mmCIF file of C-alpha atoms in Angstrom:
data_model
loop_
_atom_site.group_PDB
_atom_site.id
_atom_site.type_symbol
_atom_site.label_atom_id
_atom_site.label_comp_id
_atom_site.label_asym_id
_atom_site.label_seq_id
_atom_site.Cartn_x
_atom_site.Cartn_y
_atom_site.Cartn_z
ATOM 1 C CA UNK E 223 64.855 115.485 97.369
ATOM 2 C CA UNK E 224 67.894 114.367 95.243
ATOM 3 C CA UNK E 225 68.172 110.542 94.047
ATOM 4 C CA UNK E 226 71.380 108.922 92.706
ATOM 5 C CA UNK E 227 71.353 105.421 91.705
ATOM 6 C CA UNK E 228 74.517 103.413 91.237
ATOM 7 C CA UNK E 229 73.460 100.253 89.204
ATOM 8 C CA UNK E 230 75.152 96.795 89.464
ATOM 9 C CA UNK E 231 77.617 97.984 91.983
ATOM 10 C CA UNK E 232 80.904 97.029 92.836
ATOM 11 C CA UNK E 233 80.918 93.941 95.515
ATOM 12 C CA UNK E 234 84.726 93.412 95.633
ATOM 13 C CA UNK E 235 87.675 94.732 95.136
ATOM 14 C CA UNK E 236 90.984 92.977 93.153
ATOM 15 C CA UNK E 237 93.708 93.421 95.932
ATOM 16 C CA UNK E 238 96.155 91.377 93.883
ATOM 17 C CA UNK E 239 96.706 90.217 90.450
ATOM 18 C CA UNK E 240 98.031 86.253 91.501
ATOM 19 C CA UNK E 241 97.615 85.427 94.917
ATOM 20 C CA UNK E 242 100.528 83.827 96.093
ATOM 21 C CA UNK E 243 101.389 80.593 96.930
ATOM 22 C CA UNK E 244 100.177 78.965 100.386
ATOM 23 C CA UNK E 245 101.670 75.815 102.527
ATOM 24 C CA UNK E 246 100.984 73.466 105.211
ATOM 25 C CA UNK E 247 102.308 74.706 108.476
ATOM 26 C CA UNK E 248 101.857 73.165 112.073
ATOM 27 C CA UNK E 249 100.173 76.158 113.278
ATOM 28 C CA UNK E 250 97.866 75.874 109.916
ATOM 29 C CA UNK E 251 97.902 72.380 109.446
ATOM 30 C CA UNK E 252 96.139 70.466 106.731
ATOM 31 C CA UNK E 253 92.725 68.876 107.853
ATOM 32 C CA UNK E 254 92.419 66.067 105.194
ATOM 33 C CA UNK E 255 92.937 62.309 107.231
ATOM 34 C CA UNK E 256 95.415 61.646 104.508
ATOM 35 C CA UNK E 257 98.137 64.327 105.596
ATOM 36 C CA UNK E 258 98.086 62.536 108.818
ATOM 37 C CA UNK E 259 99.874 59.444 107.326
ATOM 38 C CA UNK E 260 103.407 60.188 108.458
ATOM 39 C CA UNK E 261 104.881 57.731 106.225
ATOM 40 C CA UNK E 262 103.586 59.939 102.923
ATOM 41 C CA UNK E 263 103.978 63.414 104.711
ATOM 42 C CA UNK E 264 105.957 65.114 107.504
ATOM 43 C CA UNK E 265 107.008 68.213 108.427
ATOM 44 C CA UNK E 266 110.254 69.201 107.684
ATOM 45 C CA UNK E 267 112.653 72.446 107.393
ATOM 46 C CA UNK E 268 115.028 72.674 104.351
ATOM 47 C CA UNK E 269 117.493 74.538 102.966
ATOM 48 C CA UNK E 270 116.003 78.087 102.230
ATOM 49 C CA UNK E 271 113.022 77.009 104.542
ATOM 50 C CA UNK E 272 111.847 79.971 107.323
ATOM 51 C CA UNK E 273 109.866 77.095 108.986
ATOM 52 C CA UNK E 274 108.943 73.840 109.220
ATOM 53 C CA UNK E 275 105.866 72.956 106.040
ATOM 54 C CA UNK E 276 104.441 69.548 105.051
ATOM 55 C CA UNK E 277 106.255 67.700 102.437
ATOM 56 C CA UNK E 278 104.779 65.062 100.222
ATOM 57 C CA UNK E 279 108.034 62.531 101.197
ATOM 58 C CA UNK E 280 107.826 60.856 97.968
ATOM 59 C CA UNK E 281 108.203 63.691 95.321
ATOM 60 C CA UNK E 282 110.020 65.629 98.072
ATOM 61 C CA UNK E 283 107.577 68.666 97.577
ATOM 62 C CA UNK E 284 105.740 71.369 99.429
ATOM 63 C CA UNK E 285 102.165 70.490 99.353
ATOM 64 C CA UNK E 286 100.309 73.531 98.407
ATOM 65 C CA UNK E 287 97.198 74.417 101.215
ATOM 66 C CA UNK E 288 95.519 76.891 98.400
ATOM 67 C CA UNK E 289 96.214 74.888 94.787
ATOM 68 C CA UNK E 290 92.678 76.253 93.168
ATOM 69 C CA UNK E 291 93.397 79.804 94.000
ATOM 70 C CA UNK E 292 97.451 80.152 93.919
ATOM 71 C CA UNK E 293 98.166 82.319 91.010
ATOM 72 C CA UNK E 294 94.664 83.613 90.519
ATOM 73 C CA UNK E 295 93.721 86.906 91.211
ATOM 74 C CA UNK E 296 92.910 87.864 94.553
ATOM 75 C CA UNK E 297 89.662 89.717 95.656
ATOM 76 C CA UNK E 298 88.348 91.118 98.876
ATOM 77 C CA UNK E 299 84.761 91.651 99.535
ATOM 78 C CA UNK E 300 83.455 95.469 100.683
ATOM 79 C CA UNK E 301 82.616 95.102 103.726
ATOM 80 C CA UNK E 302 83.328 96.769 107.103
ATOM 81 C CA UNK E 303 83.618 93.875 109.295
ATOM 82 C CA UNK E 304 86.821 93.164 109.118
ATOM 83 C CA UNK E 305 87.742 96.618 109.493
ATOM 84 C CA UNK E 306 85.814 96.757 112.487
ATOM 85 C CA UNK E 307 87.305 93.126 113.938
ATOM 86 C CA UNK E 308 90.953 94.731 112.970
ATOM 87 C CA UNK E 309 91.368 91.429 110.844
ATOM 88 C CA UNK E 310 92.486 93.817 107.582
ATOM 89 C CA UNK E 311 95.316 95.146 106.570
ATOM 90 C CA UNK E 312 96.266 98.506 106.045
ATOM 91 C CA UNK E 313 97.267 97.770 102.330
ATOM 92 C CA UNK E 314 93.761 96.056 101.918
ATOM 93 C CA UNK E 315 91.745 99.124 103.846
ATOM 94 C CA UNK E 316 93.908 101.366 100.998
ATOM 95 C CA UNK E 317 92.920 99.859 98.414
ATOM 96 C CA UNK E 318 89.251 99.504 98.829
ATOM 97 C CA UNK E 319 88.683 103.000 100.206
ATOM 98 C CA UNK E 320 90.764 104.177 96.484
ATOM 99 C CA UNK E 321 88.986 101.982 94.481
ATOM 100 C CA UNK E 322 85.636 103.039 95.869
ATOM 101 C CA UNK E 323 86.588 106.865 95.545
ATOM 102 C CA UNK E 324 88.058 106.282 91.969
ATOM 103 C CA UNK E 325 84.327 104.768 91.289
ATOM 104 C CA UNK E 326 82.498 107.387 92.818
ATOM 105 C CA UNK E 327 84.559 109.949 91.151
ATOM 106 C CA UNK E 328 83.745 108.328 87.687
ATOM 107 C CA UNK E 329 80.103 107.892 88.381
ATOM 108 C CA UNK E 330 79.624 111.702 89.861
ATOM 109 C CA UNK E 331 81.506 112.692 86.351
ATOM 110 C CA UNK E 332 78.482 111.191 84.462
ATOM 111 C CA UNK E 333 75.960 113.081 86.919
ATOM 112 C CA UNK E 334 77.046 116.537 86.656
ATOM 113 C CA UNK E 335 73.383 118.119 86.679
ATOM 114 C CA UNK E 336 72.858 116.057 89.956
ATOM 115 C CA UNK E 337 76.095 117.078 91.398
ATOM 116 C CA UNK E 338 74.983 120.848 91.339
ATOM 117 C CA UNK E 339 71.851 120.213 92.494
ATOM 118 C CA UNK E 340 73.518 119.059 95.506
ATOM 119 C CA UNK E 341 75.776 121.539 95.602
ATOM 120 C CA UNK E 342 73.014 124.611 95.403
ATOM 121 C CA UNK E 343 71.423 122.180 98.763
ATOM 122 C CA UNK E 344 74.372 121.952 100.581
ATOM 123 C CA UNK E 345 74.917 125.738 100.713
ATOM 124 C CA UNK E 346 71.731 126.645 101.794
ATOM 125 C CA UNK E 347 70.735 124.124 104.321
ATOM 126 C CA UNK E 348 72.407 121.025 106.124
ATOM 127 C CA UNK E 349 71.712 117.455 104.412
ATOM 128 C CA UNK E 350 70.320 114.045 105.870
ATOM 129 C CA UNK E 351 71.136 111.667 103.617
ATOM 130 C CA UNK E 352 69.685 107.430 103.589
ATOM 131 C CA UNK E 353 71.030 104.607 101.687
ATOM 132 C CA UNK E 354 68.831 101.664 100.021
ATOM 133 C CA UNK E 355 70.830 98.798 99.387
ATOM 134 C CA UNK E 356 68.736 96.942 96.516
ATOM 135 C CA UNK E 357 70.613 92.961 96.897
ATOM 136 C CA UNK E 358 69.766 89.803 97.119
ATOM 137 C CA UNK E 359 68.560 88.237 100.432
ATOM 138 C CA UNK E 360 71.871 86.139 100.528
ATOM 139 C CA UNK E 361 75.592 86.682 99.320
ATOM 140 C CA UNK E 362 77.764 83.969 97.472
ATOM 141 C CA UNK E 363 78.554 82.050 100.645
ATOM 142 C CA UNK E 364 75.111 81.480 101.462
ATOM 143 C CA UNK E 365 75.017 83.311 104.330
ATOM 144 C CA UNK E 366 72.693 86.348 105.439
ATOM 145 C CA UNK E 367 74.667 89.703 105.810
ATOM 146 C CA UNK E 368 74.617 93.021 107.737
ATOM 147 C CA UNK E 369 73.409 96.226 106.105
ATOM 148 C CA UNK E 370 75.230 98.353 108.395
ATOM 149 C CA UNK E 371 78.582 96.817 107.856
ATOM 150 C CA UNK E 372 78.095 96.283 104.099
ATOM 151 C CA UNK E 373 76.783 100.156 104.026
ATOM 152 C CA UNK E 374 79.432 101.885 105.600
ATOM 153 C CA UNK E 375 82.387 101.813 103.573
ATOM 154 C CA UNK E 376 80.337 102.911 100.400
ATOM 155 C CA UNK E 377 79.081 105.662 101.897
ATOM 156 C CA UNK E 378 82.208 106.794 103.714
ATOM 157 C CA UNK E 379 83.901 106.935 100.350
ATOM 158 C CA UNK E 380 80.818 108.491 98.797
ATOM 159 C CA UNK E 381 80.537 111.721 101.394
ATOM 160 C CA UNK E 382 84.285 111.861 101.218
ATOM 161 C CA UNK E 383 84.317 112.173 97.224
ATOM 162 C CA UNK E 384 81.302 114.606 97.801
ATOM 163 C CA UNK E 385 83.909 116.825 99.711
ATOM 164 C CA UNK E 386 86.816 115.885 97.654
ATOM 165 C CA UNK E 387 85.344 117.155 94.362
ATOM 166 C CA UNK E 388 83.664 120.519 96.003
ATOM 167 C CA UNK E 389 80.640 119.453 95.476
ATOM 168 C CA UNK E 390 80.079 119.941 99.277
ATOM 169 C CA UNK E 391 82.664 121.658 101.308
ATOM 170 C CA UNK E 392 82.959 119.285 104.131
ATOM 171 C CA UNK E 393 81.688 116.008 105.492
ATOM 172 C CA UNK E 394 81.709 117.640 109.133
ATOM 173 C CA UNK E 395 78.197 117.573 110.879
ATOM 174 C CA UNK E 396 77.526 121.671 109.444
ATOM 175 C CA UNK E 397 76.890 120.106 106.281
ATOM 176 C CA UNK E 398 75.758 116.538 107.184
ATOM 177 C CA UNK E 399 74.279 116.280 110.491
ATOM 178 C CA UNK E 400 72.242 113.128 110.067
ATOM 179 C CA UNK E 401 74.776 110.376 107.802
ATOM 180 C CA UNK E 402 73.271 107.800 105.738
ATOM 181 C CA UNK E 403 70.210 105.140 107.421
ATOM 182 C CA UNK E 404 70.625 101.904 105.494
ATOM 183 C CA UNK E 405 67.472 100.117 104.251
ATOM 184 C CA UNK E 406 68.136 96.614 102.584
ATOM 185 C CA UNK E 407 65.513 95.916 99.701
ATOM 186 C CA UNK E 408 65.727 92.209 98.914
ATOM 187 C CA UNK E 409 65.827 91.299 94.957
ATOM 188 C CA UNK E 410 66.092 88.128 92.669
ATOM 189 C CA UNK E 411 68.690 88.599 90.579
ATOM 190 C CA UNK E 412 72.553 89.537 92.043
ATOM 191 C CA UNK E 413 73.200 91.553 88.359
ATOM 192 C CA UNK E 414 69.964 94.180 89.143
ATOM 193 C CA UNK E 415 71.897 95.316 92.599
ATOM 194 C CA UNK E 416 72.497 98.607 93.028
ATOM 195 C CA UNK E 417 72.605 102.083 95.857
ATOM 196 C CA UNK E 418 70.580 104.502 95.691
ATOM 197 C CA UNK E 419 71.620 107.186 98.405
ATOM 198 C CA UNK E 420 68.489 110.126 98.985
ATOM 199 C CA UNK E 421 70.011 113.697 99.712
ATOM 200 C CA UNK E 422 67.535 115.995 101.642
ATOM 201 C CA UNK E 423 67.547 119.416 103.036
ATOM 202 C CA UNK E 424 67.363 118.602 107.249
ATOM 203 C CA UNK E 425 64.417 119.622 108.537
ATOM 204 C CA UNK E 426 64.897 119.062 112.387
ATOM 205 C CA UNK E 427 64.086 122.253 114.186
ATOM 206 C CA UNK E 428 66.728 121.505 116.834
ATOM 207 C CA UNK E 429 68.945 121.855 114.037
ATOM 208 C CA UNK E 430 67.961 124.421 111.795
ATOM 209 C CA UNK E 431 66.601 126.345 114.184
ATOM 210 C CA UNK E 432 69.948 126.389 116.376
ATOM 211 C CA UNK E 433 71.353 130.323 115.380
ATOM 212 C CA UNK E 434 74.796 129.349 116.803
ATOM 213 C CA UNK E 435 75.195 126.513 114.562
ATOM 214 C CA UNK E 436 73.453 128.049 111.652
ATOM 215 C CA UNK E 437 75.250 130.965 111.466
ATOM 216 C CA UNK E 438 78.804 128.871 111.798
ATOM 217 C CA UNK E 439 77.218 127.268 108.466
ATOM 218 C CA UNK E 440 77.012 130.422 106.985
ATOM 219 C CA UNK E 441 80.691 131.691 108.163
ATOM 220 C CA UNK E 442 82.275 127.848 107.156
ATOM 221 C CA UNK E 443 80.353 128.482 103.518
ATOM 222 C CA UNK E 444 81.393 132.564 102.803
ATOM 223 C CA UNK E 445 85.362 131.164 104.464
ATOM 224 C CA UNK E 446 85.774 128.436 101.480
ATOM 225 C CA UNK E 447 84.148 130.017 98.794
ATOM 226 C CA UNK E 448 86.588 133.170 99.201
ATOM 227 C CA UNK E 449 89.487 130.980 99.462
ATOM 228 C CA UNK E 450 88.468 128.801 96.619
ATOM 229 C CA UNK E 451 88.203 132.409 94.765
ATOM 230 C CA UNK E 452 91.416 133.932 95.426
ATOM 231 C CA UNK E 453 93.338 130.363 94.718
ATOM 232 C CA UNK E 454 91.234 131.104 91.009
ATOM 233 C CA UNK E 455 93.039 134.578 91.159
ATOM 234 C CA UNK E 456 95.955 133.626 88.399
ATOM 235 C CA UNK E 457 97.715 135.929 86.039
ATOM 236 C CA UNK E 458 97.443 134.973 82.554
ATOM 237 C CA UNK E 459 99.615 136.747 80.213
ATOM 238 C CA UNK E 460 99.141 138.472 77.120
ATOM 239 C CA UNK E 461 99.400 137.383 73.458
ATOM 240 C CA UNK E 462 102.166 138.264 71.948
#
């Protein structure tokens, strides 16, 4: 059994660095009673305007729908829901999946004994792998959240860095044939979160057991490690 623990991991991701200005629209209208007082605000469409946004009529202004966070940076929250719900963009999905690889890569780089350990595993026998999520019981809304959908992405990222870095030679189901359970274990304190994913040899019989899919194991392992060899085939010339 292999452990890794990833203390006080990342919860969101900086998508940009000041989050640009927002107004008043009819199709997102203000809610406040006051905006409703047509004598104070209407909306109008002005010169350089693409459509029609609530002016304050005295100072002849835009009135701003997002004043606290305009200009502050901009953060999204890990989390597979949205992804699921098609509510995020393909420029947010980028950056979250490269941030999370860019943070598994530098945490794997401080874990190198672990790494081969895994390694050694993965070439002998298939891996089931689980994820605890250590976190509190609520998240900063207030609200209670899914393991599965908070789970996910992290451990997406985490197989694919696995295969990325050769520590395992593919994420396909020769290698991982059972992917991660998720097990939420409630804490206190928000700065004590942290993953810890278990890597163990699979010990189903209907797996290991299978010769057809064993022995494709064994052909998919002997296949990369003599192309990783002859790639490592370089001349290097002599000193003068």
């Amino acid at each position: 059994m292999i452990k890794l623990e990833f203390l006080n991991y990342p919860r969101k991701v900086e998508i940009a660095k000041e989050r640009r200005v927002k107004y008043y629209t009819p199709t997102k209208p203000a809610k406040a009673i006051k905006y409703n007082d047509r004598s104070k605000y209407q909306y109008l469409k002005k010169v350089g305007d693409k459509e029609l946004y609530l002016y304050d009529i005295e100072t002849d202004t835009k009135v701003i729908s997002n004043p606290k966070a305009a200009g502050t940076p901009g953060y999204e929250i890990i989390n597979a829901q949205k992804l699921y719900n098609q509510h995020m963009t393909s420029f947010t999905r980028a950056k979250i999946v490269n941030f999370l690889h860019e943070y598994f890569k530098f945490e794997l780089s401080n874990k190198e004994e672990i790494c081969r350990k895994i390694k050694n595993l993965s070439e002998k026998f298939p891996l089931r792998m689980s994820l605890e999520i250590h976190d509190t019981i609520k998240v900063d809304d207030n609200s209670y959240w899914d393991a599965g959908n908070r789970g996910w992405l992290y451990v997406k990222a985490f197989e694919d860095t696995l295969t990325e870095l050769g520590i395992i030679k593919d994420d396909n189901t020769l290698f991982i044939p059972r992917p991660c359970a998720y097990l939420h274990i409630p804490i206190h304190k928000e700065l004590e979160r942290k993953l810890v994913i278990t890597i163990e040899a699979e010990t189903d019989t209907r797996i290991v057991n299978n010769e057809e899919y064993m022995t494709l194991r064994k052909e998919y392992v002997r296949k990369e490690v003599k192309k990783r060899v002859k790639k490592a085939k370089v001349k290097i010339s002599k000193k003068k």
